[in-house]
mmCIF file of C-alpha atoms and ligand atoms in Angstrom:
data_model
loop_
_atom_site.group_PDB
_atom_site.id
_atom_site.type_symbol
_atom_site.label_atom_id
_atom_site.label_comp_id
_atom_site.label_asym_id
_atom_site.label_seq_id
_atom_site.Cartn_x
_atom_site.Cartn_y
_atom_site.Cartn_z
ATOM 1 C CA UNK A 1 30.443 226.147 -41.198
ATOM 2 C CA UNK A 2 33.034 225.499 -39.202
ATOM 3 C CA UNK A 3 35.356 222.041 -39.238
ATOM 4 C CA UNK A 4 36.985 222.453 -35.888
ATOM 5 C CA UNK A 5 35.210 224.259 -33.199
ATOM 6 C CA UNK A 6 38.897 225.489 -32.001
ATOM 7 C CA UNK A 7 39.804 229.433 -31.930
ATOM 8 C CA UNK A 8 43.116 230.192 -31.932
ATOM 9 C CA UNK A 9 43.842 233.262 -29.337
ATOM 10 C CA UNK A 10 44.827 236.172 -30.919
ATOM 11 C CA UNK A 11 48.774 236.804 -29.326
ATOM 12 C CA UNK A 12 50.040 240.246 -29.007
ATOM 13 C CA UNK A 13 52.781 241.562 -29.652
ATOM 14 C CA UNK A 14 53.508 239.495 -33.120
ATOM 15 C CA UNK A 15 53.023 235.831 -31.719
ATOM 16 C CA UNK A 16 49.921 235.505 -33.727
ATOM 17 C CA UNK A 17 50.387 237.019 -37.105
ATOM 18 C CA UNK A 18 49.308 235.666 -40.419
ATOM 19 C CA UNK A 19 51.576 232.451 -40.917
ATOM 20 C CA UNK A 20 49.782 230.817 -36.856
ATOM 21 C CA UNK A 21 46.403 232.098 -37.933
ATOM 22 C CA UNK A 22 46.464 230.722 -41.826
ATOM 23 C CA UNK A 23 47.745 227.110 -40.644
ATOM 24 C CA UNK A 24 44.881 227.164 -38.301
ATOM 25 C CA UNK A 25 42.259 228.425 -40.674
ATOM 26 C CA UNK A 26 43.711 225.512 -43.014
ATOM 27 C CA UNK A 27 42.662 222.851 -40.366
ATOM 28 C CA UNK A 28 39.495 224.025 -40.569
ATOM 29 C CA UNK A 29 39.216 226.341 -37.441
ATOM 30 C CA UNK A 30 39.401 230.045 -36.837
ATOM 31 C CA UNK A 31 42.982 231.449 -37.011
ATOM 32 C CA UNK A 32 43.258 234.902 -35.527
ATOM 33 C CA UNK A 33 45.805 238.061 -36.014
ATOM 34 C CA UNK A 34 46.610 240.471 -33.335
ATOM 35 C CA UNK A 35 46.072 244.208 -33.817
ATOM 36 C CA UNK A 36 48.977 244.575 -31.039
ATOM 37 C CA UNK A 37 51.608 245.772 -32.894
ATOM 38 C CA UNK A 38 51.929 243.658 -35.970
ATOM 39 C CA UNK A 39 53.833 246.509 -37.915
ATOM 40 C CA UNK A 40 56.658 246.236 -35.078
ATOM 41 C CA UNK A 41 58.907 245.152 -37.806
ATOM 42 C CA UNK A 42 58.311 247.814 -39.765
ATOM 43 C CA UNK A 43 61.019 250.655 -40.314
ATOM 44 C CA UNK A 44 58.483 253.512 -39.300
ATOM 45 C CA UNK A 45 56.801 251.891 -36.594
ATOM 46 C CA UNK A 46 58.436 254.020 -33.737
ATOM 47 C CA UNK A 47 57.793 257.344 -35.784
ATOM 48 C CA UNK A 48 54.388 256.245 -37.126
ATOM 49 C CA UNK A 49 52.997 253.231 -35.272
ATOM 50 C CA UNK A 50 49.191 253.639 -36.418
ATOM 51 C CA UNK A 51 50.195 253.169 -40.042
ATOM 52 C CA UNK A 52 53.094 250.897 -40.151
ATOM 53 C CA UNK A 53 50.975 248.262 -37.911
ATOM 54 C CA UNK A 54 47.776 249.062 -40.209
ATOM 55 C CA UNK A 55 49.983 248.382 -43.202
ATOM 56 C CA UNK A 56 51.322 244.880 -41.452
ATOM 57 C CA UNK A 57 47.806 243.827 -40.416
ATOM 58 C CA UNK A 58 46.828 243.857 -44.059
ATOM 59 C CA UNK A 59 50.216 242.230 -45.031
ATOM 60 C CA UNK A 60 49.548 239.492 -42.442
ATOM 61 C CA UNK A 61 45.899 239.342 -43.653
ATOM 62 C CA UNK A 62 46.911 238.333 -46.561
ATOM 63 C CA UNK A 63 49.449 235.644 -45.811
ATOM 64 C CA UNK A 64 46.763 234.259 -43.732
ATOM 65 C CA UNK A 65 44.140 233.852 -46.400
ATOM 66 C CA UNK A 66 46.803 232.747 -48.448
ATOM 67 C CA UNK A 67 47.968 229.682 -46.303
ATOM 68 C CA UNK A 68 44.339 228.907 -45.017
ATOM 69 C CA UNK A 69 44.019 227.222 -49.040
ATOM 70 C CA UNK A 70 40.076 228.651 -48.387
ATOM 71 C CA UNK A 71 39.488 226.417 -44.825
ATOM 72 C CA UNK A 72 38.374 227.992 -42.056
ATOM 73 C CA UNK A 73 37.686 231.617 -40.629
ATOM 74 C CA UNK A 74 39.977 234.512 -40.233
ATOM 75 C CA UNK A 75 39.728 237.002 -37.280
ATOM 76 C CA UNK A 76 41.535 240.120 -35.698
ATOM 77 C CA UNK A 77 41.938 241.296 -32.137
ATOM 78 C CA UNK A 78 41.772 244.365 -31.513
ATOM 79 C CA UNK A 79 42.031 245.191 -27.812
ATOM 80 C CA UNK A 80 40.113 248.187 -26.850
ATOM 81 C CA UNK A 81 43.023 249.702 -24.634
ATOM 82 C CA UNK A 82 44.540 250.652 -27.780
ATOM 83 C CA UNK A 83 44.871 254.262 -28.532
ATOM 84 C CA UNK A 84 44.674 253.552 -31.987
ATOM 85 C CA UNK A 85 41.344 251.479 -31.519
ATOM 86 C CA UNK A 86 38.976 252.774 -34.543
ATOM 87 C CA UNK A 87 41.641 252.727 -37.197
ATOM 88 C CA UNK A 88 42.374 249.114 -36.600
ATOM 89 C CA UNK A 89 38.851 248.143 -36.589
ATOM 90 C CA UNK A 90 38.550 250.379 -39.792
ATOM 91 C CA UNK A 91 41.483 248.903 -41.107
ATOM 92 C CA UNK A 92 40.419 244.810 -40.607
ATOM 93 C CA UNK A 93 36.902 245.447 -41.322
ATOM 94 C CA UNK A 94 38.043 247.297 -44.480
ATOM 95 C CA UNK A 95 40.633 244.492 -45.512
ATOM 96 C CA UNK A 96 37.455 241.931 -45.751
ATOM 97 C CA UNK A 97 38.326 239.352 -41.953
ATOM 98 C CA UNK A 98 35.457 237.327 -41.037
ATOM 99 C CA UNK A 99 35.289 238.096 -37.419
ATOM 100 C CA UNK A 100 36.315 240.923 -34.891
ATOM 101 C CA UNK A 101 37.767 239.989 -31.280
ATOM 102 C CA UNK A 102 37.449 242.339 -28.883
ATOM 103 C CA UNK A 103 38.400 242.407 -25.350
ATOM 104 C CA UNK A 104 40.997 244.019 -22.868
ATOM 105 C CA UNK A 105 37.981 246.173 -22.020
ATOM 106 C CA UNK A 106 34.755 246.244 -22.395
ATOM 107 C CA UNK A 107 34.051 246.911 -26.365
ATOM 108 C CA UNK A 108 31.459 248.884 -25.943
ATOM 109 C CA UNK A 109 32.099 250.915 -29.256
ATOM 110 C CA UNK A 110 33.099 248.446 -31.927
ATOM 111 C CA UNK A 111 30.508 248.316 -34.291
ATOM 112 C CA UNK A 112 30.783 252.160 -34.781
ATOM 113 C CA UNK A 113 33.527 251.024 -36.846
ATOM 114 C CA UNK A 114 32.284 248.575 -39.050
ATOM 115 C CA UNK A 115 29.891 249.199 -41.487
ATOM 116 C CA UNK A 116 30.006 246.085 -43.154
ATOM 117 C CA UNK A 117 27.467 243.664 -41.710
ATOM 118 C CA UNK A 118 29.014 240.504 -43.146
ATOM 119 C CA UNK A 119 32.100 240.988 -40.305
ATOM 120 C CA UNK A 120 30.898 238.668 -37.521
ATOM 121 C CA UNK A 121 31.551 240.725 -33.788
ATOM 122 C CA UNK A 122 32.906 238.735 -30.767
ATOM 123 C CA UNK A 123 33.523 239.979 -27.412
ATOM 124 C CA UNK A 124 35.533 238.931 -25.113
ATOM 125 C CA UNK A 125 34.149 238.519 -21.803
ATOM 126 C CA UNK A 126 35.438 237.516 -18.109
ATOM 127 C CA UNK A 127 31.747 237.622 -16.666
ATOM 128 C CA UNK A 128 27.724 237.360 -17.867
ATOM 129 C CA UNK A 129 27.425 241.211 -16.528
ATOM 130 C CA UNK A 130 29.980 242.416 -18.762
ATOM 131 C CA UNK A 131 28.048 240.806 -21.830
ATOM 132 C CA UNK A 132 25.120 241.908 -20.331
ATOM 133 C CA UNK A 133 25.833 245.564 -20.822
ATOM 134 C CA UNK A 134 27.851 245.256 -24.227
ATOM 135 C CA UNK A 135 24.529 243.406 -25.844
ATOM 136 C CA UNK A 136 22.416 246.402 -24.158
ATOM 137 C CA UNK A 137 24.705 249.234 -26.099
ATOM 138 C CA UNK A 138 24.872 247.522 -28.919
ATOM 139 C CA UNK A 139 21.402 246.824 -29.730
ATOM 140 C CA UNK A 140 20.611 250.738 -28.233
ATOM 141 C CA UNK A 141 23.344 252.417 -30.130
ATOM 142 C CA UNK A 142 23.792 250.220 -33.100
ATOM 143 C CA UNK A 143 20.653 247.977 -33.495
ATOM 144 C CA UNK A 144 23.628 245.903 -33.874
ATOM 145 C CA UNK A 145 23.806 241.993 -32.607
ATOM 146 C CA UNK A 146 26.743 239.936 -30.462
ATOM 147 C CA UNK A 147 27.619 237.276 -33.204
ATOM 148 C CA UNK A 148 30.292 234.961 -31.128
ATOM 149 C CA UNK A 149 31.181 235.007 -27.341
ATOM 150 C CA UNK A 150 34.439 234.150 -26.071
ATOM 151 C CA UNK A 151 34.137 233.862 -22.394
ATOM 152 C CA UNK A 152 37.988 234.517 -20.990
ATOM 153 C CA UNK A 153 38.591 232.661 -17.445
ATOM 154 C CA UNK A 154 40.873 233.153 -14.901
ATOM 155 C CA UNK A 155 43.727 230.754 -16.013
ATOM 156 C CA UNK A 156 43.819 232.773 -19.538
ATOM 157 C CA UNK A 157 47.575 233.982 -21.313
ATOM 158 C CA UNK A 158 48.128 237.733 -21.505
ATOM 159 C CA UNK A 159 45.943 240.639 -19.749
ATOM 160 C CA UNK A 160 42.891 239.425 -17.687
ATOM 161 C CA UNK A 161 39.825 240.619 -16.920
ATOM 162 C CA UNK A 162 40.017 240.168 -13.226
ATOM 163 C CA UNK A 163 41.176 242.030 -10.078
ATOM 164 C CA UNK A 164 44.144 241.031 -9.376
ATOM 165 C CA UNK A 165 43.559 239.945 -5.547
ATOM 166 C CA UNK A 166 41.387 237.225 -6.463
ATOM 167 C CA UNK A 167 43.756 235.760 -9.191
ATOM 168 C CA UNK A 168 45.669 235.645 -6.036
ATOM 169 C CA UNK A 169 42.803 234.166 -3.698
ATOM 170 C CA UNK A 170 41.882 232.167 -6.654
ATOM 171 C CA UNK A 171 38.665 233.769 -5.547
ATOM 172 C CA UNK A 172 37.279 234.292 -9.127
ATOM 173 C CA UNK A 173 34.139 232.853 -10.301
ATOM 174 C CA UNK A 174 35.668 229.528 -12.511
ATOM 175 C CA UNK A 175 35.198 228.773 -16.094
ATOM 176 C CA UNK A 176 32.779 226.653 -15.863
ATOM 177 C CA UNK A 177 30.336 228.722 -13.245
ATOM 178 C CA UNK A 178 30.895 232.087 -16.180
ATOM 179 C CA UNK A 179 29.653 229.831 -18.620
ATOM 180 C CA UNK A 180 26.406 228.529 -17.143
ATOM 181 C CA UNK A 181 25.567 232.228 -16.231
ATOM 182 C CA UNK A 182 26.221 233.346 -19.999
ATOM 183 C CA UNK A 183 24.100 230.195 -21.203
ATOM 184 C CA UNK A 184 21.616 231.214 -18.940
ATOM 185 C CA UNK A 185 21.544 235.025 -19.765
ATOM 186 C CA UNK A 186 21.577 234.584 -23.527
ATOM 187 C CA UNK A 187 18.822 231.419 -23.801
ATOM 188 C CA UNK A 188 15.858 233.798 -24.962
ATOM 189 C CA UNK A 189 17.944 236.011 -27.486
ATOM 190 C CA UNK A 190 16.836 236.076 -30.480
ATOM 191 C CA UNK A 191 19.723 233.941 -32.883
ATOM 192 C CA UNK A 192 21.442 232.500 -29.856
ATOM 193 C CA UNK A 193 25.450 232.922 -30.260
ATOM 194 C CA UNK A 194 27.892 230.299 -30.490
ATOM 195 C CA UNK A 195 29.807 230.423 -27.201
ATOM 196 C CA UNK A 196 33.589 229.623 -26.577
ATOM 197 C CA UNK A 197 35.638 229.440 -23.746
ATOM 198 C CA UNK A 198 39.370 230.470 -22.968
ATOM 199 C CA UNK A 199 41.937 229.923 -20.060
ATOM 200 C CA UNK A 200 43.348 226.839 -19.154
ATOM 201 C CA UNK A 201 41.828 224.811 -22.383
ATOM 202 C CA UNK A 202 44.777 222.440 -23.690
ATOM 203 C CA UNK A 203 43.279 219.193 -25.087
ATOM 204 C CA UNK A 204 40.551 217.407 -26.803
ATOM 205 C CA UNK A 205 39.374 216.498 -23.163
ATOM 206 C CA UNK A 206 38.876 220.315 -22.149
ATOM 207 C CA UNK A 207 37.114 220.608 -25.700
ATOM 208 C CA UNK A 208 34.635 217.933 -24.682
ATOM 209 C CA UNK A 209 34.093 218.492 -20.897
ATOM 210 C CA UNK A 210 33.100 222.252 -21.823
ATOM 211 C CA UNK A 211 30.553 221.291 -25.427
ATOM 212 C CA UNK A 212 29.015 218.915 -22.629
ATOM 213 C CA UNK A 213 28.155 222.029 -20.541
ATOM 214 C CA UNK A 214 26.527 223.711 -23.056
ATOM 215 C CA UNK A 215 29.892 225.682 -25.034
ATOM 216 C CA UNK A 216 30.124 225.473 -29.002
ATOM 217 C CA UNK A 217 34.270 225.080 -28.759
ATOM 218 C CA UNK A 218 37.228 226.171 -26.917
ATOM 219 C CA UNK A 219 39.914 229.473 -27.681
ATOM 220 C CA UNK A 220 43.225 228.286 -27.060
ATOM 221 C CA UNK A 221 46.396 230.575 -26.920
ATOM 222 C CA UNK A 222 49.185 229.125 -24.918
ATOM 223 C CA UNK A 223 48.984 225.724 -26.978
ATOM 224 C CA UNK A 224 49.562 227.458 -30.350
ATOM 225 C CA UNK A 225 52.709 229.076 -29.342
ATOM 226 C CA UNK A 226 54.682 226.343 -29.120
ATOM 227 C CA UNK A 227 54.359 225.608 -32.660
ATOM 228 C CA UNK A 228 56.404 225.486 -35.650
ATOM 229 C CA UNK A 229 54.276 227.536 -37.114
ATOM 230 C CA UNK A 230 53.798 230.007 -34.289
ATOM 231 C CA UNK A 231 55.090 233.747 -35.434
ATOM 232 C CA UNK A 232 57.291 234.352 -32.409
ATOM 233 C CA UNK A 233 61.453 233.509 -32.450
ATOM 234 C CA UNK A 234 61.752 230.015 -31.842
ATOM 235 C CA UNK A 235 63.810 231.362 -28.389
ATOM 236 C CA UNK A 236 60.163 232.447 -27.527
ATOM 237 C CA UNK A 237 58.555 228.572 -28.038
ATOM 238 C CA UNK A 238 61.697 227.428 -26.794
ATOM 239 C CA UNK A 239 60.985 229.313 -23.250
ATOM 240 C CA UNK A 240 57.415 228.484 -22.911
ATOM 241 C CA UNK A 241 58.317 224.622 -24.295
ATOM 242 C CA UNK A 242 60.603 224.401 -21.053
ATOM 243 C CA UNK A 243 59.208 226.208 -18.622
ATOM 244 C CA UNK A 244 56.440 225.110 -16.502
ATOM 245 C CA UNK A 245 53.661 226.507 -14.168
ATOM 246 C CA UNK A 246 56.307 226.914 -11.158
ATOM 247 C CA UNK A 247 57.673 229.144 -12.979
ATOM 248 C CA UNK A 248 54.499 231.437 -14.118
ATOM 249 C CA UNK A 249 53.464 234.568 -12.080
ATOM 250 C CA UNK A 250 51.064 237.632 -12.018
ATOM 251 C CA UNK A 251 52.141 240.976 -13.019
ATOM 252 C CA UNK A 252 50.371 244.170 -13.146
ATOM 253 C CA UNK A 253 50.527 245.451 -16.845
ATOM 254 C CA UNK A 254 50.109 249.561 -17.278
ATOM 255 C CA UNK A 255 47.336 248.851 -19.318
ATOM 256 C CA UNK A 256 45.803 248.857 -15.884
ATOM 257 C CA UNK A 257 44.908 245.312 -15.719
ATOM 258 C CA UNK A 258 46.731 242.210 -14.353
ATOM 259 C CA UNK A 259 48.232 239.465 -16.161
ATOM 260 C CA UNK A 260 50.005 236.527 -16.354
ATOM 261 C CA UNK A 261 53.617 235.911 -17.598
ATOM 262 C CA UNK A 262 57.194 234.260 -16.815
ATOM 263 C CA UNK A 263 58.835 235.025 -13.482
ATOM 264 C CA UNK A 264 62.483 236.778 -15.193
ATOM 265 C CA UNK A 265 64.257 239.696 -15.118
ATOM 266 C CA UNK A 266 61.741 242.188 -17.185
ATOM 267 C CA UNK A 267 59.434 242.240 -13.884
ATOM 268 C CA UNK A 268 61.744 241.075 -11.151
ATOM 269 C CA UNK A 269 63.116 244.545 -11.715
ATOM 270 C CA UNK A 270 60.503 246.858 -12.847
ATOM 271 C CA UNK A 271 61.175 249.844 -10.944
ATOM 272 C CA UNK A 272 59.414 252.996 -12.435
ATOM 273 C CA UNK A 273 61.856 254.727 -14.545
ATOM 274 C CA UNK A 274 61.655 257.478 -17.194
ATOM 275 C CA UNK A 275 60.152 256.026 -20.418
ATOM 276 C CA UNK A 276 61.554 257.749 -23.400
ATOM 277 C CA UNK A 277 60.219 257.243 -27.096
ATOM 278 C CA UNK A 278 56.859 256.487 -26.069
ATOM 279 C CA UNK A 279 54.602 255.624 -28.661
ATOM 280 C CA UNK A 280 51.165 256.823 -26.750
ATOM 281 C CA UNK A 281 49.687 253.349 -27.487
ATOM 282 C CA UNK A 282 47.359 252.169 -24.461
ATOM 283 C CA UNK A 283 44.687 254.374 -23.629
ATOM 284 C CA UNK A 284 45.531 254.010 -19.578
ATOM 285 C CA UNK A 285 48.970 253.998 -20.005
ATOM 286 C CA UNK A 286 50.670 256.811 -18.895
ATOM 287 C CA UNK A 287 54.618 257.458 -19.317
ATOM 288 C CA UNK A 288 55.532 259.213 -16.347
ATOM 289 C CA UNK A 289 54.289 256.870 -14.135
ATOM 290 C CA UNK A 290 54.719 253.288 -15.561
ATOM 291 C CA UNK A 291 57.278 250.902 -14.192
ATOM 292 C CA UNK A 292 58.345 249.625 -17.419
ATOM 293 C CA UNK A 293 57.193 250.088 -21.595
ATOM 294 C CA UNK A 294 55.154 246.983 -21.913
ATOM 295 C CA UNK A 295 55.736 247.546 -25.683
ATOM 296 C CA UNK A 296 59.111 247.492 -25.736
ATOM 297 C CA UNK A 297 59.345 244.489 -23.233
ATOM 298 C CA UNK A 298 56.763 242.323 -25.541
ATOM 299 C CA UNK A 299 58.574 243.200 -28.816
ATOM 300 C CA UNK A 300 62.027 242.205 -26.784
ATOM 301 C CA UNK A 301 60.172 238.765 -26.048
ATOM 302 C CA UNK A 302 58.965 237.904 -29.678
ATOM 303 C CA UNK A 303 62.144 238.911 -30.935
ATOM 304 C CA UNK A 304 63.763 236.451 -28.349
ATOM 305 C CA UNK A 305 65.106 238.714 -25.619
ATOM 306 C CA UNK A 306 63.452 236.005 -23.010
ATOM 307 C CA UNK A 307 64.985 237.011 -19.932
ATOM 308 C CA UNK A 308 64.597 241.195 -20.361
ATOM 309 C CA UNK A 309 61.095 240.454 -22.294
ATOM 310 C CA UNK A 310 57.901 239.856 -20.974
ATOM 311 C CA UNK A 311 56.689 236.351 -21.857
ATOM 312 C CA UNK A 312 53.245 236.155 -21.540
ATOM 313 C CA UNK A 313 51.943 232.766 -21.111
ATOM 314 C CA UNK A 314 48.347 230.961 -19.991
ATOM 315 C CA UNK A 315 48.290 228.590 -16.927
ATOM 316 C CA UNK A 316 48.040 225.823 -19.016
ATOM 317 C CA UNK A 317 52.132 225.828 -19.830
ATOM 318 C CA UNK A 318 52.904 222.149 -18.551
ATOM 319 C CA UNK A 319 50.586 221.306 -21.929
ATOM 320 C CA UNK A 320 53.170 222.883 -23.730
ATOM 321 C CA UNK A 321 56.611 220.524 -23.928
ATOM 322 C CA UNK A 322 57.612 220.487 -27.127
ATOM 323 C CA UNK A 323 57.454 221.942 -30.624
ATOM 324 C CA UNK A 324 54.723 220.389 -32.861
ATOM 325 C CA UNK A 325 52.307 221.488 -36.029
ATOM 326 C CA UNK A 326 49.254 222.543 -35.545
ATOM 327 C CA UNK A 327 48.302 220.081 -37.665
ATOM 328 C CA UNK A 328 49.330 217.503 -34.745
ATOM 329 C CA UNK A 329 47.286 220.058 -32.073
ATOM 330 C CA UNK A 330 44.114 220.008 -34.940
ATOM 331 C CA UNK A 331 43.986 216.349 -35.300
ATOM 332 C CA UNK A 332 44.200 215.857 -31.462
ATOM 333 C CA UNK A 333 41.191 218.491 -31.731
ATOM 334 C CA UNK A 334 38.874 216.140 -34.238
ATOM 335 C CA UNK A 335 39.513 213.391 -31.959
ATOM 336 C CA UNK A 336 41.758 212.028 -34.140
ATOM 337 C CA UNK A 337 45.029 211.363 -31.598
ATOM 338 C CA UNK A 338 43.490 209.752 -28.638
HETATM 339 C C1 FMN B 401 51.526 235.392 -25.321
HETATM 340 C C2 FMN B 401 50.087 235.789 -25.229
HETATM 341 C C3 FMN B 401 49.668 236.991 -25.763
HETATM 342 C C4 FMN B 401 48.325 237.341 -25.735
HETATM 343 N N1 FMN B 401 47.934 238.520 -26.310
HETATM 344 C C5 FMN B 401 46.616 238.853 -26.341
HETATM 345 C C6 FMN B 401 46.186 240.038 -27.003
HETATM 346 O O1 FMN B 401 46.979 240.786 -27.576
HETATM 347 N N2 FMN B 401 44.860 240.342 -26.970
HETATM 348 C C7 FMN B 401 43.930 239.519 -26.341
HETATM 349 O O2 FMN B 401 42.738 239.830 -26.335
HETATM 350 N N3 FMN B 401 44.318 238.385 -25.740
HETATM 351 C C8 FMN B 401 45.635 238.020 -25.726
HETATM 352 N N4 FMN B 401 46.015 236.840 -25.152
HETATM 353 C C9 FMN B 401 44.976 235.898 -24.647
HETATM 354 C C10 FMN B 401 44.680 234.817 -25.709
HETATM 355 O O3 FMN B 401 44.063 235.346 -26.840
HETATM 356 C C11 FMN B 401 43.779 233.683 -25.174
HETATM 357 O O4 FMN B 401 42.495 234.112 -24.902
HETATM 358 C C12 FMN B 401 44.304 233.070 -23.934
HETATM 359 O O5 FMN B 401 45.664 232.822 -24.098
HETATM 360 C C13 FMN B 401 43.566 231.774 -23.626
HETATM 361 O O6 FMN B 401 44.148 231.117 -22.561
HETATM 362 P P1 FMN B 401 45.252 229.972 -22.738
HETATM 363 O O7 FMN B 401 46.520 230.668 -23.028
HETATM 364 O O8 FMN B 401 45.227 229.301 -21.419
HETATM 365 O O9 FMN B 401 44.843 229.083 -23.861
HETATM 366 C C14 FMN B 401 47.368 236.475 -25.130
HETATM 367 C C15 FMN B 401 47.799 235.270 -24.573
HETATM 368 C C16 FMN B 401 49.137 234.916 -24.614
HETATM 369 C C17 FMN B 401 49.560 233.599 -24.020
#
């Protein structure tokens, strides 16, 4: 069972790896790796990206289950734009995580992949309809059950899962309205899912307001970057620990959806231009068309290039201000710091 009812995001490329997710699991909630890339340190990763970032994953599986000291849960995301989609499911099923993530997408396949049945699934969702339909595959295709929910909102870090007008608007359904229609759409399945909720959730506050409408916990991304335990260069934290929401905007990633990231250089001058070395990575990606490599410009980021990188970041930056443990941000979580 879990201590904290807190997920930690999974943060692509290499801001969640195994040394964020393991201090998380070791507070007692459920630390999480991203599949985006984590071999991007690796020296074959540009000739052979599949198996250097399968090799990493289970390098960074490790260090997590290492740190956690046995605590909490351990979970991958794996975004289903990736080319490489079944061999990273393969590969974290295979290396023994506790749950799958799965969003940037609709996940419709996952459980094709893994065969064992003790890996918990979680979609990631930005509406009831989209759950709707995943649940219908997988119990058609797979006989196979939803085992967590993460519901992403509007106000969420990274790609999201809404059209980019209404970000705009701010014509999107909120948080809290998603919610209520999940809670209403799963209340007569069978072993009811725990439900969380992402995008805009900073503080113990946000944890309560959304367990009183009806949510198990809250996923939090933004928060855990500016930690000291946070995998990204501390040039990274640094950026997102001074910047603020003035300074936030919406870009349109190739992966075909929108997302949200710091106004700088990278997309004040993304221009399309001819990509060369490119990796094949996102399904809807394609080379001779996109403005800009969002691979290269996320490794850039993590590796502290903050002006030519693109530093993704939730709407929930002014929460971020300074560089703290997430010990400090799990306390504050139990109720402990108030
Ligand atoms: C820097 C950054 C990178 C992210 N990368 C991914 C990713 O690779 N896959 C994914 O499903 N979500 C990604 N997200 C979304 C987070 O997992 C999380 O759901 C979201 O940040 C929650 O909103 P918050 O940032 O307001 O807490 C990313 C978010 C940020 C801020």
């Amino acid at each position: 069972m879990l201590e904290v009812p807190i997920i930690q995001g999974g943060m692509g490329v290499g801001i969640s790896l195994g040394h964020l997710a393991g201090a998380v699991m070791k507070e007692g909630g459920i630390g999480v790796i991203s599949a985006a890339h984590p071999g991007y340190r690796e020296k074959d990763f540009w000739t052979n990206s599949c198996q250097a970032n399968c090799r990493a994953l289970e390098k960074e599986i490790q260090i997590a289950r290492n740190l956690s000291q046995g605590h909490g849960l351990l979970g991958v995301n794996i975004m289903t734009a990736s080319q490489d989609y079944a061999s990273y499911v393969e590969c974290a099923s295979r290396a023994g995580v506790d749950i799958i993530f799965s969003g940037a997408g609709l996940p419709l396949s996952l459980p094709q992949y893994v065969q064992d049945e003790n890996v918990k699934l979680a979609p990631i969702v930005s509406s009831h309809k989209a759950l709707e339909l995943i649940q219908r595959v997988w119990q058609k295709r797979y006989q196979r059950a939803i085992d967590l929910i993460v519901i992403e909102g509007s106000l969420a870090g990274g790609h999201l899962g809404f059209k980019k007008a209404d970000l705009e608007n701010q014509t999107c359904q909120s948080l809290e309205e998603i919610l209520a229609d999940v809670l209403d759409l799963i209340a007569d399945w069978p072993n009811r899912p725990d439900v969380y909720v992402a995008g805009g959730c900073s503080s113990y506050a946000d944890l309560k307001h959304f367990q009183s409408l009806g949510a198990t916990g809250i996923q939090m991304g933004t928060r855990f970057i500016t930690t000291e335990e946070c995998d990204a260069s501390p040039a990274f934290k640094e950026k997102i620990a001074q910047s603020s929401l003035a300074d936030v905007a919406l870009i349109q990633s190739p992966t075909g959806f929108p997302g949200r990231a710091i106004k700088n250089a990278c997309f004040q001058n993304c221009e399309p231009k001819k990509i060369s070395g490119c990796i094949h990575c996102l399904k809807m990606c394609n080379p001779e068309h996109t403005p800009y490599c969002i691979t290269r410009a996320l490794i850039a980021a993590v590796q502290g290039d903050v002006e030519h990188g693109l530093v993704f970041t939730g709407a929930s930056i002014d929460a971020c201000n300074k560089i703290e443990s997430v010990k400090d941000i799990m306390d504050e979580m139990k109720g402990q710091k108030i």
